[in-house]
mmCIF file of C-alpha atoms in Angstrom:
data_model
loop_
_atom_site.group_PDB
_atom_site.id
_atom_site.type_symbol
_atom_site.label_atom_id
_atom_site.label_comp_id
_atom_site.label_asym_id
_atom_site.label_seq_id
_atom_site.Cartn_x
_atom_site.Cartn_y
_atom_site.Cartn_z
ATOM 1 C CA UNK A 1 9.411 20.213 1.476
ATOM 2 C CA UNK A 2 12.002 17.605 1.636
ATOM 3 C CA UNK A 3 11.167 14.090 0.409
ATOM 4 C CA UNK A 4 11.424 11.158 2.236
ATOM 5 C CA UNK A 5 13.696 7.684 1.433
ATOM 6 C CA UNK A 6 11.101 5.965 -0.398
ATOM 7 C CA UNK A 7 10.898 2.313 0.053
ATOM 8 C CA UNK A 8 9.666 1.513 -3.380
ATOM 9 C CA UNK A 9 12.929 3.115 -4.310
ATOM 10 C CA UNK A 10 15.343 1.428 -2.315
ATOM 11 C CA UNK A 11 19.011 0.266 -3.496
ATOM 12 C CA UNK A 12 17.930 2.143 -7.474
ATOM 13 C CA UNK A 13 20.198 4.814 -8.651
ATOM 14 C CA UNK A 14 19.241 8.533 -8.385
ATOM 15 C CA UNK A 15 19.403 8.956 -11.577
ATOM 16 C CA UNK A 16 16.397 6.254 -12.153
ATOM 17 C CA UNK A 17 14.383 7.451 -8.739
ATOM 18 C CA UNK A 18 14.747 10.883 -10.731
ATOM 19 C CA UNK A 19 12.926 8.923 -13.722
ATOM 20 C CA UNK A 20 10.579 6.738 -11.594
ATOM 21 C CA UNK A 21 9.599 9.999 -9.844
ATOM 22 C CA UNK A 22 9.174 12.119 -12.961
ATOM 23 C CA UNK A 23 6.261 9.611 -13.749
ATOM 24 C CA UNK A 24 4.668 11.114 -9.978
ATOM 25 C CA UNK A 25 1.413 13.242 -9.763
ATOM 26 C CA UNK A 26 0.974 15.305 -6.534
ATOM 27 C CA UNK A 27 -2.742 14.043 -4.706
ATOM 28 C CA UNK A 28 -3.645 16.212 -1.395
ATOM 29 C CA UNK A 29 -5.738 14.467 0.763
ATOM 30 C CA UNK A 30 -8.016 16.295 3.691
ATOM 31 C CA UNK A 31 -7.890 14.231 7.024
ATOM 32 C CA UNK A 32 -10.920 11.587 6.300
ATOM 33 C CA UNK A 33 -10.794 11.483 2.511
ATOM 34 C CA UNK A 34 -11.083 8.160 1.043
ATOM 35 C CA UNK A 35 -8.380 7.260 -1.861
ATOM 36 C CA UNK A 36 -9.679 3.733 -2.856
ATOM 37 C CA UNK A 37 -12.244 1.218 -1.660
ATOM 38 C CA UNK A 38 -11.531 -2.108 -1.029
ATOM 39 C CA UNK A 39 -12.365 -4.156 -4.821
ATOM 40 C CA UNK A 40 -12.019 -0.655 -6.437
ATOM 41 C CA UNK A 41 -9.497 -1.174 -9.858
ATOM 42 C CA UNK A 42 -6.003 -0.263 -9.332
ATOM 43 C CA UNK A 43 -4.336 2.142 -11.551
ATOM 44 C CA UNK A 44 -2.094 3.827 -9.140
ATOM 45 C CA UNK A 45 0.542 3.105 -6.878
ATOM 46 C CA UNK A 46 1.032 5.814 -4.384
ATOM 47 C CA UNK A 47 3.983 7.143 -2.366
ATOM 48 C CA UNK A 48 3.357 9.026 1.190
ATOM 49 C CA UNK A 49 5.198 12.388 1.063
ATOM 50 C CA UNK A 50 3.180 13.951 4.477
ATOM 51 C CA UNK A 51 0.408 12.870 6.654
ATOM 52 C CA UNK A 52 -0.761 9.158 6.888
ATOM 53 C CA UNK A 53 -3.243 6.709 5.413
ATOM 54 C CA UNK A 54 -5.183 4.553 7.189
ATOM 55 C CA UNK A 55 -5.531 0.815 5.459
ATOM 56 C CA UNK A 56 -8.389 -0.614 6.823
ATOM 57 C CA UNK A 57 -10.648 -3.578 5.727
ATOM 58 C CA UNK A 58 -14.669 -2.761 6.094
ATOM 59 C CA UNK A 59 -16.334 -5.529 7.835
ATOM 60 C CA UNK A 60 -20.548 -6.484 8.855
ATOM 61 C CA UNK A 61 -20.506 -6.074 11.979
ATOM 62 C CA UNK A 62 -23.768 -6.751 13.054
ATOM 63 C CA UNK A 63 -26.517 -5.108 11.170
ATOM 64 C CA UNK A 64 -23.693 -2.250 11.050
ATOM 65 C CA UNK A 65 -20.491 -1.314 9.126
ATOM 66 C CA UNK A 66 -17.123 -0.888 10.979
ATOM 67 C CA UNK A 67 -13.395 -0.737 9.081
ATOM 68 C CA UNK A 68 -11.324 -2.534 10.978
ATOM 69 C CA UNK A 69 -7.471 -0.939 10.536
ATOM 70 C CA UNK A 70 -4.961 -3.029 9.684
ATOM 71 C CA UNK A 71 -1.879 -0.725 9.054
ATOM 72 C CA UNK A 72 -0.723 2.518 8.577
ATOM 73 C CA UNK A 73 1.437 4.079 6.229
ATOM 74 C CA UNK A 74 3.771 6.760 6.442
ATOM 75 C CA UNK A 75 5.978 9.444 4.683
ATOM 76 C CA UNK A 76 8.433 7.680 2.387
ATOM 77 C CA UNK A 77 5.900 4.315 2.308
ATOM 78 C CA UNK A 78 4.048 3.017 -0.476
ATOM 79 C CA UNK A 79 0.346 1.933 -0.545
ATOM 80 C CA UNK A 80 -1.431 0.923 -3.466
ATOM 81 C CA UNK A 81 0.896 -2.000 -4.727
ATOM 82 C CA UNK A 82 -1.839 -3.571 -6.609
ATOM 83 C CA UNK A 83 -1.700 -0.918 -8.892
ATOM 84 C CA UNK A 84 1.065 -3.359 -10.320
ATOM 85 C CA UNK A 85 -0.276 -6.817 -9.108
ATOM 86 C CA UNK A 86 -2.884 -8.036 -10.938
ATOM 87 C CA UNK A 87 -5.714 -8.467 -10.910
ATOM 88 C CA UNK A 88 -5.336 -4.823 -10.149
ATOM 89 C CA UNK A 89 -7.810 -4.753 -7.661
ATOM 90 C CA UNK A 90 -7.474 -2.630 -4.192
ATOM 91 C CA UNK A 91 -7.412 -4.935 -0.999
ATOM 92 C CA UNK A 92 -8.036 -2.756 1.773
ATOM 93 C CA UNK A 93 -9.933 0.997 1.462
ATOM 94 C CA UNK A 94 -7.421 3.711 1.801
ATOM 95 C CA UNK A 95 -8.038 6.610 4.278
ATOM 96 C CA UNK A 96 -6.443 9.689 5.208
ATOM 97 C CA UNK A 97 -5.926 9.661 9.003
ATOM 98 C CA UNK A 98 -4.567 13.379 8.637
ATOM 99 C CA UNK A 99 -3.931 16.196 5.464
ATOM 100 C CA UNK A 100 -1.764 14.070 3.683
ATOM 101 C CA UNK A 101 0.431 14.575 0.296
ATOM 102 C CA UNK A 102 0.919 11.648 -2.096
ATOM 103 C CA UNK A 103 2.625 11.252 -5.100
ATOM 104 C CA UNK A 104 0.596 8.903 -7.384
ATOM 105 C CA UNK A 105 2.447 6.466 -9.966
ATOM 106 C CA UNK A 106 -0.013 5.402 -12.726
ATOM 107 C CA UNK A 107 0.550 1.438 -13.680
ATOM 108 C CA UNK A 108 0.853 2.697 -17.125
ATOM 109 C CA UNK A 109 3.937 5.058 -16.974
ATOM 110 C CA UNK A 110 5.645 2.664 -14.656
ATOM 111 C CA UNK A 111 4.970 -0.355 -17.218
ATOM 112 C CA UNK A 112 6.488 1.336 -19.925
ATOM 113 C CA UNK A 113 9.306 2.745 -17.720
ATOM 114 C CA UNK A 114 9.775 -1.183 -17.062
ATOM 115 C CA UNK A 115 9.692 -2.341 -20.197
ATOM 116 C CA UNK A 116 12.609 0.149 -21.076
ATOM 117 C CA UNK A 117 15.017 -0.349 -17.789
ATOM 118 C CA UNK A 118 14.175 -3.946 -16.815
ATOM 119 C CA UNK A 119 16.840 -3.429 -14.023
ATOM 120 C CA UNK A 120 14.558 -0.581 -11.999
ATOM 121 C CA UNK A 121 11.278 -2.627 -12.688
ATOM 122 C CA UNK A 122 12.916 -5.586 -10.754
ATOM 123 C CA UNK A 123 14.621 -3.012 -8.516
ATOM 124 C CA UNK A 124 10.943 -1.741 -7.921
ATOM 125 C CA UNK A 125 8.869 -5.212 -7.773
ATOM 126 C CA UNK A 126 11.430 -6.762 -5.045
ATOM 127 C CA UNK A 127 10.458 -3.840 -3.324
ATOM 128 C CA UNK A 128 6.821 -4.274 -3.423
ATOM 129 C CA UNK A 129 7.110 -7.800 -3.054
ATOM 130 C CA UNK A 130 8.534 -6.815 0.409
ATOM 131 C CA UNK A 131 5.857 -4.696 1.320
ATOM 132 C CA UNK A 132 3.333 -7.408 0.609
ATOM 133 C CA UNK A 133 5.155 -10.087 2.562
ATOM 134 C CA UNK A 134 4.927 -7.660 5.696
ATOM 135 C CA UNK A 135 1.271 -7.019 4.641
ATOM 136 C CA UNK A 136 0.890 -11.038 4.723
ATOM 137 C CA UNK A 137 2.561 -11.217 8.180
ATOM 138 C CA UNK A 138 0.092 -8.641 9.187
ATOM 139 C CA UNK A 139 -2.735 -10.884 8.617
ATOM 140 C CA UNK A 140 -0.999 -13.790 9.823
ATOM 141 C CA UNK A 141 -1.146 -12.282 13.375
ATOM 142 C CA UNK A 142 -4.412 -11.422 12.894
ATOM 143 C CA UNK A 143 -5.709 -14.884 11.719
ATOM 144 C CA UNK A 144 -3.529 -16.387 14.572
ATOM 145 C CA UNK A 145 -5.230 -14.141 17.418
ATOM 146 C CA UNK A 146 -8.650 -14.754 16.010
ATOM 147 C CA UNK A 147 -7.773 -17.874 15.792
ATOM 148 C CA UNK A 148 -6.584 -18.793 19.663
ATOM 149 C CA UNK A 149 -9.798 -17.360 21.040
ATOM 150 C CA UNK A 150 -11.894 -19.142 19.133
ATOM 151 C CA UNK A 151 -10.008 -21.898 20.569
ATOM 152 C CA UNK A 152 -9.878 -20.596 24.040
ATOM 153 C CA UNK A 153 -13.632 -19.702 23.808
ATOM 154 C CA UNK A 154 -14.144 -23.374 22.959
ATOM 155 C CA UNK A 155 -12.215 -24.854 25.629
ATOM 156 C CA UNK A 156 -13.770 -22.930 28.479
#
């Protein structure tokens, strides 16, 4: 199986995505597994080799339950970047839409890995810190929509 460009790796040498990914564990998911729950701690970052996750916040709906999706993530995507941010807390529940294949990049490894090439850990942050600006536009949208019909609802 041929990897994917990995956008936690982007602009590193090959010679450090070799190292990065050397730190990787293989996870297969079945199509409706659940990897993490939103609050759950964060030890792992996790790259999408096949399939896709659903990130989806649970909400009351109701006297009910319903998760609410807010992205998905595909092959050569991360999920899981609070497995670096702290408080190291999850912030959405992550759920296999399909049989997926991650590789899984314990905090620890990547820490030490860090602490050793200071270069790939900022290489690797500015990288995450991408992915959680788009995550913040995500909600952005959301809050906006939500937002104008409440407002619309108001005004009619």
């Amino acid at each position: 199986m041929a990897l994917p460009d990995w956008d936690l790796l982007e602009g590193i040498p090959e010679e450090d995505v070799n190292g990065v990914l050397a730190l990787a564990s293989p996870t297969n998911l079945s199509e409706g597994t659940v990897l993490f729950g939103l609050g759950d701690e964060a030890t792992d970052l996790f790259l999408v080799v096949s399939g896709k996750v659903s990130l989806t916040l649970p909400l009351r709906v109701g006297g009910g339950h319903q998760d609410a999706l807010v992205e998905e993530r595909l092959p050569g995507q991360i999920l899981g970047w609070s497995g670096l941010i702290p408080p190291h807390r999850y912030t959405l529940q992550a759920v296999a839409s399909e049989d997926t294949v991650l590789l899984g990049l314990p905090r620890t490894a990547l820490i030490e890995l860090f602490s050793a090439r200071p270069e790939v850990g900022y290489a690797v942050l500015t990288n995450v810190a991408k992915v959680i600006g788009q995550r913040l536009q995500v909600f952005q949208t959301m809050w906006i929509r939500e937002m104008q019909r409440v407002l619309e609802s108001r005004s009619a």
